Amino acid sequence: MPGNPRMTTYQGIFMDIRRQFRGAGLPGADLEARELVCFAAGKSRAEFYRDGGLYMSPETEAAVRELARRHLDGEPVAYLIGEWEFYGLTLEIDRNVLIPRTDTEILAEAAMEFARSMERCRMLDLCTGSGCIGLAVAANTPGCRALLGDLSEAALGVCRRNVRRCGLTDRVKAETLDALAPPPRGIGTFDCIACNPPYIPRTDMETLDRSVKNFEPQLALDGGEDGLDFYRMITKNWKPVLTASGRMYFEVGIGQADMVQRLMADEGFTDICVLPDAQGISRVVYGTAPERNGDVS
């Protein structure tokens, strides 16, 4: 009688895939290995932990190993499974939008704290992508209404599905907006503008990690020759739609905080502050609108 084919448990394949990811020097090996196993097996995290000692089918094992191979070749896990978590929200993600990162939660949290300081807050999330910043703020601030804007129609498709997924259609809208152009007539005013713009200097685009360069949307990465094009245009063009004492919040790249502070100061912003990320790198710059703010023409 031939012997039974070798069978693998959910926990066993998780440990094997994790070992491969760690050996390749991939950050987040534990989380990413678990997410791939759960996705291929159609299990929640709780079910994965409950069923860790059970054997999986050869078909499921083959699917997990194929996903792991693609990840080792550079394809991000978020794109492989089609979703990612940001500030407690599970959002749809595809290659039309950037993958939400932990660093960006610092921006969302800072804007959230400001929004909570007022009874009602109208916020704008420019260059919204998946909608992660505006959705996190609105989901955690009942008095907040948000407009999410992006130039990419494909990104807006993902964003609108995330608005529905989060159950926020009554307070959050998504529209086509060009961050490099002046605001359109009739857009109204905002108490808070938050933006994680493209900020990679064009000369650095080819040096990005392959998981970013080969998979994430170039439109959401390229910040112009010095990486500062969006900061220049947004601080100038979008300042007029901020209410008196309204705030503008930016995520910035490594080494960009000082220049963004100067750009905001040149446009009359006051009380300009910088917030660090978990590694102590200056990651968020924000300031208060000038007392005499202009009107949208």
PDB file of C-alpha atoms in Angstrom:
ATOM      1  CA  MET A   1       0.000   0.000   0.000  1.00  0.00           C
ATOM      2  CA  PRO A   2       1.443   3.376  -0.853  1.00  0.00           C
ATOM      3  CA  GLY A   3       1.876   5.713   2.077  1.00  0.00           C
ATOM      4  CA  ASN A   4      -0.239   8.810   2.607  1.00  0.00           C
ATOM      5  CA  PRO A   5       1.148  11.916   0.935  1.00  0.00           C
ATOM      6  CA  ARG A   6       2.926  14.317   3.261  1.00  0.00           C
ATOM      7  CA  MET A   7       0.442  16.673   4.870  1.00  0.00           C
ATOM      8  CA  THR A   8       1.162  20.125   6.262  1.00  0.00           C
ATOM      9  CA  THR A   9      -0.646  21.900   9.091  1.00  0.00           C
ATOM     10  CA  TYR A  10      -1.643  25.555   8.950  1.00  0.00           C
ATOM     11  CA  GLN A  11       0.862  26.306  11.685  1.00  0.00           C
ATOM     12  CA  GLY A  12       3.540  24.306   9.910  1.00  0.00           C
ATOM     13  CA  ILE A  13       3.268  26.149   6.620  1.00  0.00           C
ATOM     14  CA  PHE A  14       3.067  29.467   8.463  1.00  0.00           C
ATOM     15  CA  MET A  15       6.378  28.721  10.187  1.00  0.00           C
ATOM     16  CA  ASP A  16       7.984  27.577   6.929  1.00  0.00           C
ATOM     17  CA  ILE A  17       6.880  30.692   5.023  1.00  0.00           C
ATOM     18  CA  ARG A  18       7.909  32.928   7.926  1.00  0.00           C
ATOM     19  CA  ARG A  19      11.354  31.325   7.894  1.00  0.00           C
ATOM     20  CA  GLN A  20      11.698  32.061   4.170  1.00  0.00           C
ATOM     21  CA  PHE A  21      10.637  35.693   4.639  1.00  0.00           C
ATOM     22  CA  ARG A  22      12.997  36.187   7.559  1.00  0.00           C
ATOM     23  CA  GLY A  23      15.817  34.595   5.588  1.00  0.00           C
ATOM     24  CA  ALA A  24      15.178  37.081   2.777  1.00  0.00           C
ATOM     25  CA  GLY A  25      15.353  39.964   5.244  1.00  0.00           C
ATOM     26  CA  LEU A  26      11.738  40.990   4.699  1.00  0.00           C
ATOM     27  CA  PRO A  27      10.291  43.245   7.395  1.00  0.00           C
ATOM     28  CA  GLY A  28       7.055  42.108   8.991  1.00  0.00           C
ATOM     29  CA  ALA A  29       7.710  38.440   8.207  1.00  0.00           C
ATOM     30  CA  ASP A  30       5.361  37.150  10.928  1.00  0.00           C
ATOM     31  CA  LEU A  31       2.405  39.311   9.941  1.00  0.00           C
ATOM     32  CA  GLU A  32       2.879  38.804   6.209  1.00  0.00           C
ATOM     33  CA  ALA A  33       3.222  35.028   6.447  1.00  0.00           C
ATOM     34  CA  ARG A  34       0.065  34.838   8.535  1.00  0.00           C
ATOM     35  CA  GLU A  35      -1.890  37.089   6.152  1.00  0.00           C
ATOM     36  CA  LEU A  36      -0.960  34.962   3.134  1.00  0.00           C
ATOM     37  CA  VAL A  37      -1.951  31.729   4.874  1.00  0.00           C
ATOM     38  CA  CYS A  38      -5.269  33.221   5.994  1.00  0.00           C
ATOM     39  CA  PHE A  39      -6.008  34.560   2.508  1.00  0.00           C
ATOM     40  CA  ALA A  40      -5.195  31.320   0.674  1.00  0.00           C
ATOM     41  CA  ALA A  41      -7.164  29.261   3.201  1.00  0.00           C
ATOM     42  CA  GLY A  42     -10.108  31.644   3.400  1.00  0.00           C
ATOM     43  CA  LYS A  43      -9.724  31.877   7.161  1.00  0.00           C
ATOM     44  CA  SER A  44      -9.957  34.766   9.574  1.00  0.00           C
ATOM     45  CA  ARG A  45      -7.072  35.332  11.970  1.00  0.00           C
ATOM     46  CA  ALA A  46      -9.100  33.809  14.783  1.00  0.00           C
ATOM     47  CA  GLU A  47      -9.808  30.713  12.660  1.00  0.00           C
ATOM     48  CA  PHE A  48      -6.129  30.444  11.748  1.00  0.00           C
ATOM     49  CA  TYR A  49      -5.100  30.362  15.413  1.00  0.00           C
ATOM     50  CA  ARG A  50      -7.930  27.939  16.240  1.00  0.00           C
ATOM     51  CA  ASP A  51      -7.097  25.562  13.394  1.00  0.00           C
ATOM     52  CA  GLY A  52      -3.304  25.834  13.493  1.00  0.00           C
ATOM     53  CA  GLY A  53      -2.817  22.142  14.224  1.00  0.00           C
ATOM     54  CA  LEU A  54      -5.138  20.930  11.458  1.00  0.00           C
ATOM     55  CA  TYR A  55      -3.898  19.703   8.085  1.00  0.00           C
ATOM     56  CA  MET A  56      -4.559  21.777   4.980  1.00  0.00           C
ATOM     57  CA  SER A  57      -5.360  20.452   1.531  1.00  0.00           C
ATOM     58  CA  PRO A  58      -2.556  20.125  -1.039  1.00  0.00           C
ATOM     59  CA  GLU A  59      -4.365  22.733  -3.147  1.00  0.00           C
ATOM     60  CA  THR A  60      -4.324  25.265  -0.310  1.00  0.00           C
ATOM     61  CA  GLU A  61      -0.668  24.574   0.391  1.00  0.00           C
ATOM     62  CA  ALA A  62       0.169  25.102  -3.281  1.00  0.00           C
ATOM     63  CA  ALA A  63      -1.728  28.408  -3.252  1.00  0.00           C
ATOM     64  CA  VAL A  64       0.137  29.613  -0.144  1.00  0.00           C
ATOM     65  CA  ARG A  65       3.506  28.699  -1.623  1.00  0.00           C
ATOM     66  CA  GLU A  66       2.709  30.491  -4.889  1.00  0.00           C
ATOM     67  CA  LEU A  67       1.722  33.641  -2.991  1.00  0.00           C
ATOM     68  CA  ALA A  68       4.923  33.393  -0.940  1.00  0.00           C
ATOM     69  CA  ARG A  69       6.974  33.042  -4.125  1.00  0.00           C
ATOM     70  CA  ARG A  70       5.423  36.155  -5.592  1.00  0.00           C
ATOM     71  CA  HIS A  71       6.082  38.075  -2.386  1.00  0.00           C
ATOM     72  CA  LEU A  72       9.707  36.945  -2.365  1.00  0.00           C
ATOM     73  CA  ASP A  73       9.898  38.272  -5.932  1.00  0.00           C
ATOM     74  CA  GLY A  74       8.872  41.696  -4.630  1.00  0.00           C
ATOM     75  CA  GLU A  75       5.080  41.820  -4.901  1.00  0.00           C
ATOM     76  CA  PRO A  76       3.640  43.402  -1.727  1.00  0.00           C
ATOM     77  CA  VAL A  77       1.324  41.305   0.421  1.00  0.00           C
ATOM     78  CA  ALA A  78      -1.365  43.992   0.397  1.00  0.00           C
ATOM     79  CA  TYR A  79      -1.680  43.704  -3.387  1.00  0.00           C
ATOM     80  CA  LEU A  80      -1.637  39.905  -3.227  1.00  0.00           C
ATOM     81  CA  ILE A  81      -4.557  39.740  -0.785  1.00  0.00           C
ATOM     82  CA  GLY A  82      -6.362  42.899  -1.964  1.00  0.00           C
ATOM     83  CA  GLU A  83      -6.706  44.619   1.384  1.00  0.00           C
ATOM     84  CA  TRP A  84      -4.727  46.125   4.244  1.00  0.00           C
ATOM     85  CA  GLU A  85      -5.404  47.492   7.697  1.00  0.00           C
ATOM     86  CA  PHE A  86      -5.026  51.151   8.578  1.00  0.00           C
ATOM     87  CA  TYR A  87      -5.906  52.632  11.969  1.00  0.00           C
ATOM     88  CA  GLY A  88      -8.286  49.749  12.706  1.00  0.00           C
ATOM     89  CA  LEU A  89     -10.003  49.888   9.301  1.00  0.00           C
ATOM     90  CA  THR A  90      -9.649  47.053   6.800  1.00  0.00           C
ATOM     91  CA  LEU A  91      -9.440  48.762   3.425  1.00  0.00           C
ATOM     92  CA  GLU A  92      -9.528  47.496  -0.144  1.00  0.00           C
ATOM     93  CA  ILE A  93      -6.132  47.945  -1.792  1.00  0.00           C
ATOM     94  CA  ASP A  94      -4.995  47.408  -5.365  1.00  0.00           C
ATOM     95  CA  ARG A  95      -2.153  48.607  -7.549  1.00  0.00           C
ATOM     96  CA  ASN A  96      -3.944  51.883  -8.329  1.00  0.00           C
ATOM     97  CA  VAL A  97      -3.276  53.148  -4.790  1.00  0.00           C
ATOM     98  CA  LEU A  98      -0.373  53.262  -2.379  1.00  0.00           C
ATOM     99  CA  ILE A  99      -0.363  50.731   0.441  1.00  0.00           C
ATOM    100  CA  PRO A 100      -1.270  52.486   3.713  1.00  0.00           C
ATOM    101  CA  ARG A 101       1.717  52.544   6.048  1.00  0.00           C
ATOM    102  CA  THR A 102       2.096  52.873   9.780  1.00  0.00           C
ATOM    103  CA  ASP A 103       3.948  56.182   9.378  1.00  0.00           C
ATOM    104  CA  THR A 104       0.841  57.691   7.799  1.00  0.00           C
ATOM    105  CA  GLU A 105      -1.174  56.864  10.926  1.00  0.00           C
ATOM    106  CA  ILE A 106       0.789  59.680  12.613  1.00  0.00           C
ATOM    107  CA  LEU A 107      -0.689  62.129  10.106  1.00  0.00           C
ATOM    108  CA  ALA A 108      -4.189  60.702  10.544  1.00  0.00           C
ATOM    109  CA  GLU A 109      -3.938  60.829  14.326  1.00  0.00           C
ATOM    110  CA  ALA A 110      -2.719  64.436  14.354  1.00  0.00           C
ATOM    111  CA  ALA A 111      -5.579  65.549  12.083  1.00  0.00           C
ATOM    112  CA  MET A 112      -7.987  63.484  14.173  1.00  0.00           C
ATOM    113  CA  GLU A 113      -6.917  65.210  17.391  1.00  0.00           C
ATOM    114  CA  PHE A 114      -7.543  68.605  15.789  1.00  0.00           C
ATOM    115  CA  ALA A 115     -10.924  67.530  14.388  1.00  0.00           C
ATOM    116  CA  ARG A 116     -12.013  66.330  17.811  1.00  0.00           C
ATOM    117  CA  SER A 117     -11.231  69.751  19.295  1.00  0.00           C
ATOM    118  CA  MET A 118     -14.285  71.247  17.572  1.00  0.00           C
ATOM    119  CA  GLU A 119     -17.939  70.294  17.612  1.00  0.00           C
ATOM    120  CA  ARG A 120     -18.075  70.042  13.831  1.00  0.00           C
ATOM    121  CA  CYS A 121     -15.160  69.735  11.446  1.00  0.00           C
ATOM    122  CA  ARG A 122     -15.052  69.697   7.659  1.00  0.00           C
ATOM    123  CA  MET A 123     -11.836  68.141   6.418  1.00  0.00           C
ATOM    124  CA  LEU A 124     -10.230  67.572   3.037  1.00  0.00           C
ATOM    125  CA  ASP A 125      -7.934  64.627   2.312  1.00  0.00           C
ATOM    126  CA  LEU A 126      -5.958  65.598  -0.799  1.00  0.00           C
ATOM    127  CA  CYS A 127      -4.087  62.965  -2.843  1.00  0.00           C
ATOM    128  CA  THR A 128      -6.325  60.549  -0.975  1.00  0.00           C
ATOM    129  CA  GLY A 129      -5.516  57.279  -2.805  1.00  0.00           C
ATOM    130  CA  SER A 130      -7.307  54.546  -0.880  1.00  0.00           C
ATOM    131  CA  GLY A 131      -8.938  57.198   1.323  1.00  0.00           C
ATOM    132  CA  CYS A 132      -7.147  55.903   4.400  1.00  0.00           C
ATOM    133  CA  ILE A 133      -6.441  59.265   6.092  1.00  0.00           C
ATOM    134  CA  GLY A 134      -9.854  60.858   5.678  1.00  0.00           C
ATOM    135  CA  LEU A 135     -11.655  57.610   6.476  1.00  0.00           C
ATOM    136  CA  ALA A 136      -9.641  57.089   9.676  1.00  0.00           C
ATOM    137  CA  VAL A 137     -10.384  60.634  10.830  1.00  0.00           C
ATOM    138  CA  ALA A 138     -14.093  60.449   9.985  1.00  0.00           C
ATOM    139  CA  ALA A 139     -14.533  56.960  11.462  1.00  0.00           C
ATOM    140  CA  ASN A 140     -13.082  58.105  14.775  1.00  0.00           C
ATOM    141  CA  THR A 141     -14.609  61.609  14.889  1.00  0.00           C
ATOM    142  CA  PRO A 142     -18.427  61.624  14.771  1.00  0.00           C
ATOM    143  CA  GLY A 143     -18.564  65.393  14.180  1.00  0.00           C
ATOM    144  CA  CYS A 144     -16.321  65.200  11.106  1.00  0.00           C
ATOM    145  CA  ARG A 145     -17.426  65.370   7.491  1.00  0.00           C
ATOM    146  CA  ALA A 146     -14.746  64.660   4.916  1.00  0.00           C
ATOM    147  CA  LEU A 147     -14.095  65.196   1.237  1.00  0.00           C
ATOM    148  CA  LEU A 148     -11.555  62.827  -0.311  1.00  0.00           C
ATOM    149  CA  GLY A 149      -9.880  64.073  -3.480  1.00  0.00           C
ATOM    150  CA  ASP A 150      -7.592  62.483  -6.065  1.00  0.00           C
ATOM    151  CA  LEU A 151      -6.716  63.044  -9.713  1.00  0.00           C
ATOM    152  CA  SER A 152      -6.681  59.316 -10.552  1.00  0.00           C
ATOM    153  CA  GLU A 153     -10.114  57.941 -11.418  1.00  0.00           C
ATOM    154  CA  ALA A 154      -8.856  54.414 -10.774  1.00  0.00           C
ATOM    155  CA  ALA A 155      -7.746  55.417  -7.277  1.00  0.00           C
ATOM    156  CA  LEU A 156     -11.098  57.118  -6.670  1.00  0.00           C
ATOM    157  CA  GLY A 157     -12.848  53.864  -7.562  1.00  0.00           C
ATOM    158  CA  VAL A 158     -10.961  52.119  -4.767  1.00  0.00           C
ATOM    159  CA  CYS A 159     -11.591  55.064  -2.454  1.00  0.00           C
ATOM    160  CA  ARG A 160     -15.350  55.100  -3.042  1.00  0.00           C
ATOM    161  CA  ARG A 161     -15.590  51.385  -2.372  1.00  0.00           C
ATOM    162  CA  ASN A 162     -13.725  51.953   0.894  1.00  0.00           C
ATOM    163  CA  VAL A 163     -16.161  54.703   1.879  1.00  0.00           C
ATOM    164  CA  ARG A 164     -18.990  52.183   1.466  1.00  0.00           C
ATOM    165  CA  ARG A 165     -16.994  49.422   3.151  1.00  0.00           C
ATOM    166  CA  CYS A 166     -16.500  51.625   6.221  1.00  0.00           C
ATOM    167  CA  GLY A 167     -20.188  52.597   6.327  1.00  0.00           C
ATOM    168  CA  LEU A 168     -19.398  56.314   6.003  1.00  0.00           C
ATOM    169  CA  THR A 169     -21.371  57.330   2.901  1.00  0.00           C
ATOM    170  CA  ASP A 170     -23.445  59.791   4.959  1.00  0.00           C
ATOM    171  CA  ARG A 171     -20.383  61.828   6.029  1.00  0.00           C
ATOM    172  CA  VAL A 172     -17.644  61.139   3.471  1.00  0.00           C
ATOM    173  CA  LYS A 173     -17.591  61.939  -0.249  1.00  0.00           C
ATOM    174  CA  ALA A 174     -14.915  61.382  -2.904  1.00  0.00           C
ATOM    175  CA  GLU A 175     -14.329  63.670  -5.886  1.00  0.00           C
ATOM    176  CA  THR A 176     -11.828  64.247  -8.682  1.00  0.00           C
ATOM    177  CA  LEU A 177      -9.434  66.970  -7.491  1.00  0.00           C
ATOM    178  CA  ASP A 178      -6.083  68.065  -8.892  1.00  0.00           C
ATOM    179  CA  ALA A 179      -3.839  68.964  -5.950  1.00  0.00           C
ATOM    180  CA  LEU A 180      -1.472  70.887  -8.246  1.00  0.00           C
ATOM    181  CA  ALA A 181      -4.254  73.183  -9.490  1.00  0.00           C
ATOM    182  CA  PRO A 182      -6.293  75.792  -7.616  1.00  0.00           C
ATOM    183  CA  PRO A 183      -9.444  74.501  -5.894  1.00  0.00           C
ATOM    184  CA  PRO A 184     -12.540  74.390  -8.108  1.00  0.00           C
ATOM    185  CA  ARG A 185     -15.295  76.946  -7.575  1.00  0.00           C
ATOM    186  CA  GLY A 186     -17.932  75.997  -5.061  1.00  0.00           C
ATOM    187  CA  ILE A 187     -15.790  73.556  -3.103  1.00  0.00           C
ATOM    188  CA  GLY A 188     -16.400  75.512   0.091  1.00  0.00           C
ATOM    189  CA  THR A 189     -14.058  75.859   3.040  1.00  0.00           C
ATOM    190  CA  PHE A 190     -12.364  73.354   5.333  1.00  0.00           C
ATOM    191  CA  ASP A 191     -11.265  73.400   8.936  1.00  0.00           C
ATOM    192  CA  CYS A 192      -8.538  70.884   8.159  1.00  0.00           C
ATOM    193  CA  ILE A 193      -6.621  69.819   5.061  1.00  0.00           C
ATOM    194  CA  ALA A 194      -4.537  66.630   5.335  1.00  0.00           C
ATOM    195  CA  CYS A 195      -2.290  65.393   2.563  1.00  0.00           C
ATOM    196  CA  ASN A 196       0.201  62.608   1.988  1.00  0.00           C
ATOM    197  CA  PRO A 197       1.402  63.819  -1.415  1.00  0.00           C
ATOM    198  CA  PRO A 198       3.860  62.301  -3.869  1.00  0.00           C
ATOM    199  CA  TYR A 199       7.229  63.325  -2.410  1.00  0.00           C
ATOM    200  CA  ILE A 200       9.936  61.139  -3.947  1.00  0.00           C
ATOM    201  CA  PRO A 201      12.476  63.252  -5.885  1.00  0.00           C
ATOM    202  CA  ARG A 202      12.377  62.222  -9.540  1.00  0.00           C
ATOM    203  CA  THR A 203      16.084  61.368  -9.515  1.00  0.00           C
ATOM    204  CA  ASP A 204      15.444  58.883  -6.690  1.00  0.00           C
ATOM    205  CA  MET A 205      12.589  57.007  -8.360  1.00  0.00           C
ATOM    206  CA  GLU A 206      14.875  54.375  -9.905  1.00  0.00           C
ATOM    207  CA  THR A 207      16.568  53.702  -6.548  1.00  0.00           C
ATOM    208  CA  LEU A 208      13.338  52.721  -4.753  1.00  0.00           C
ATOM    209  CA  ASP A 209      12.942  49.213  -3.411  1.00  0.00           C
ATOM    210  CA  ARG A 210      11.572  46.927  -6.141  1.00  0.00           C
ATOM    211  CA  SER A 211       8.406  46.283  -4.106  1.00  0.00           C
ATOM    212  CA  VAL A 212       7.643  49.999  -4.453  1.00  0.00           C
ATOM    213  CA  LYS A 213       9.183  50.804  -7.868  1.00  0.00           C
ATOM    214  CA  ASN A 214       7.700  47.812  -9.700  1.00  0.00           C
ATOM    215  CA  PHE A 215       4.259  47.662  -8.088  1.00  0.00           C
ATOM    216  CA  GLU A 216       3.052  50.907  -6.493  1.00  0.00           C
ATOM    217  CA  PRO A 217       1.578  53.664  -8.717  1.00  0.00           C
ATOM    218  CA  GLN A 218       4.231  56.055 -10.023  1.00  0.00           C
ATOM    219  CA  LEU A 219       1.700  58.910 -10.074  1.00  0.00           C
ATOM    220  CA  ALA A 220       1.437  58.677  -6.283  1.00  0.00           C
ATOM    221  CA  LEU A 221       5.223  58.680  -5.754  1.00  0.00           C
ATOM    222  CA  ASP A 222       6.833  61.215  -8.105  1.00  0.00           C
ATOM    223  CA  GLY A 223       7.099  64.571  -6.347  1.00  0.00           C
ATOM    224  CA  GLY A 224       9.012  66.379  -9.090  1.00  0.00           C
ATOM    225  CA  GLU A 225      12.701  67.146  -9.446  1.00  0.00           C
ATOM    226  CA  ASP A 226      13.290  67.801  -5.732  1.00  0.00           C
ATOM    227  CA  GLY A 227      10.209  66.008  -4.379  1.00  0.00           C
ATOM    228  CA  LEU A 228       8.586  69.269  -3.231  1.00  0.00           C
ATOM    229  CA  ASP A 229       6.257  70.177  -6.134  1.00  0.00           C
ATOM    230  CA  PHE A 230       3.069  69.249  -4.289  1.00  0.00           C
ATOM    231  CA  TYR A 231       4.034  71.055  -1.084  1.00  0.00           C
ATOM    232  CA  ARG A 232       4.705  74.256  -3.043  1.00  0.00           C
ATOM    233  CA  MET A 233       1.440  74.201  -4.945  1.00  0.00           C
ATOM    234  CA  ILE A 234      -0.816  73.027  -2.124  1.00  0.00           C
ATOM    235  CA  THR A 235       0.434  75.545   0.445  1.00  0.00           C
ATOM    236  CA  LYS A 236      -0.088  78.324  -2.122  1.00  0.00           C
ATOM    237  CA  ASN A 237      -3.235  77.273  -3.979  1.00  0.00           C
ATOM    238  CA  TRP A 238      -5.231  75.543  -1.254  1.00  0.00           C
ATOM    239  CA  LYS A 239      -4.537  77.977   1.589  1.00  0.00           C
ATOM    240  CA  PRO A 240      -7.577  80.122   0.629  1.00  0.00           C
ATOM    241  CA  VAL A 241     -10.063  77.300   1.303  1.00  0.00           C
ATOM    242  CA  LEU A 242      -8.937  76.941   4.916  1.00  0.00           C
ATOM    243  CA  THR A 243     -11.141  78.595   7.522  1.00  0.00           C
ATOM    244  CA  ALA A 244      -9.664  81.097   9.964  1.00  0.00           C
ATOM    245  CA  SER A 245      -7.431  79.119  12.345  1.00  0.00           C
ATOM    246  CA  GLY A 246      -7.823  76.069  10.109  1.00  0.00           C
ATOM    247  CA  ARG A 247      -4.867  73.741   9.780  1.00  0.00           C
ATOM    248  CA  MET A 248      -2.934  72.098   6.972  1.00  0.00           C
ATOM    249  CA  TYR A 249      -1.206  68.767   7.658  1.00  0.00           C
ATOM    250  CA  PHE A 250       1.431  67.078   5.490  1.00  0.00           C
ATOM    251  CA  GLU A 251       3.302  63.805   5.601  1.00  0.00           C
ATOM    252  CA  VAL A 252       6.894  64.428   4.489  1.00  0.00           C
ATOM    253  CA  GLY A 253       9.783  62.299   3.304  1.00  0.00           C
ATOM    254  CA  ILE A 254      13.102  61.872   5.096  1.00  0.00           C
ATOM    255  CA  GLY A 255      14.992  65.161   5.189  1.00  0.00           C
ATOM    256  CA  GLN A 256      12.086  67.252   3.829  1.00  0.00           C
ATOM    257  CA  ALA A 257      10.603  68.656   7.051  1.00  0.00           C
ATOM    258  CA  ASP A 258      12.753  71.808   7.216  1.00  0.00           C
ATOM    259  CA  MET A 259      11.988  72.804   3.638  1.00  0.00           C
ATOM    260  CA  VAL A 260       8.249  72.154   4.037  1.00  0.00           C
ATOM    261  CA  GLN A 261       8.268  74.282   7.193  1.00  0.00           C
ATOM    262  CA  ARG A 262       9.870  77.109   5.196  1.00  0.00           C
ATOM    263  CA  LEU A 263       7.361  76.770   2.374  1.00  0.00           C
ATOM    264  CA  MET A 264       4.483  77.003   4.849  1.00  0.00           C
ATOM    265  CA  ALA A 265       6.051  79.969   6.650  1.00  0.00           C
ATOM    266  CA  ASP A 266       6.534  81.776   3.325  1.00  0.00           C
ATOM    267  CA  GLU A 267       2.793  81.402   2.691  1.00  0.00           C
ATOM    268  CA  GLY A 268       1.945  82.929   6.068  1.00  0.00           C
ATOM    269  CA  PHE A 269       1.174  79.772   8.055  1.00  0.00           C
ATOM    270  CA  THR A 270       1.828  80.118  11.779  1.00  0.00           C
ATOM    271  CA  ASP A 271       2.403  77.778  14.745  1.00  0.00           C
ATOM    272  CA  ILE A 272       4.201  75.361  12.425  1.00  0.00           C
ATOM    273  CA  CYS A 273       5.038  72.056  14.132  1.00  0.00           C
ATOM    274  CA  VAL A 274       6.834  68.833  13.266  1.00  0.00           C
ATOM    275  CA  LEU A 275       5.933  65.359  14.527  1.00  0.00           C
ATOM    276  CA  PRO A 276       8.332  62.369  14.483  1.00  0.00           C
ATOM    277  CA  ASP A 277       7.580  58.788  13.511  1.00  0.00           C
ATOM    278  CA  ALA A 278       8.430  55.758  15.661  1.00  0.00           C
ATOM    279  CA  GLN A 279      12.067  55.927  14.496  1.00  0.00           C
ATOM    280  CA  GLY A 280      12.374  59.600  15.463  1.00  0.00           C
ATOM    281  CA  ILE A 281      12.315  60.772  11.822  1.00  0.00           C
ATOM    282  CA  SER A 282      10.411  64.016  11.174  1.00  0.00           C
ATOM    283  CA  ARG A 283       7.299  62.694   9.449  1.00  0.00           C
ATOM    284  CA  VAL A 284       4.458  65.233   9.758  1.00  0.00           C
ATOM    285  CA  VAL A 285       4.521  69.014   9.336  1.00  0.00           C
ATOM    286  CA  TYR A 286       1.462  71.115  10.091  1.00  0.00           C
ATOM    287  CA  GLY A 287       0.585  74.767  10.507  1.00  0.00           C
ATOM    288  CA  THR A 288      -2.297  77.142  11.132  1.00  0.00           C
ATOM    289  CA  ALA A 289      -3.786  79.237   8.340  1.00  0.00           C
ATOM    290  CA  PRO A 290      -2.920  82.936   8.229  1.00  0.00           C
ATOM    291  CA  GLU A 291      -5.344  85.210  10.091  1.00  0.00           C
ATOM    292  CA  ARG A 292      -6.236  87.037   6.870  1.00  0.00           C
ATOM    293  CA  ASN A 293      -6.911  84.181   4.518  1.00  0.00           C
ATOM    294  CA  GLY A 294      -7.907  84.764   0.906  1.00  0.00           C
ATOM    295  CA  ASP A 295     -11.125  83.835  -0.839  1.00  0.00           C
ATOM    296  CA  VAL A 296     -11.431  81.194  -3.506  1.00  0.00           C
ATOM    297  CA  SER A 297     -11.650  83.001  -6.837  1.00  0.00           C
TER     298      SER A 297
END
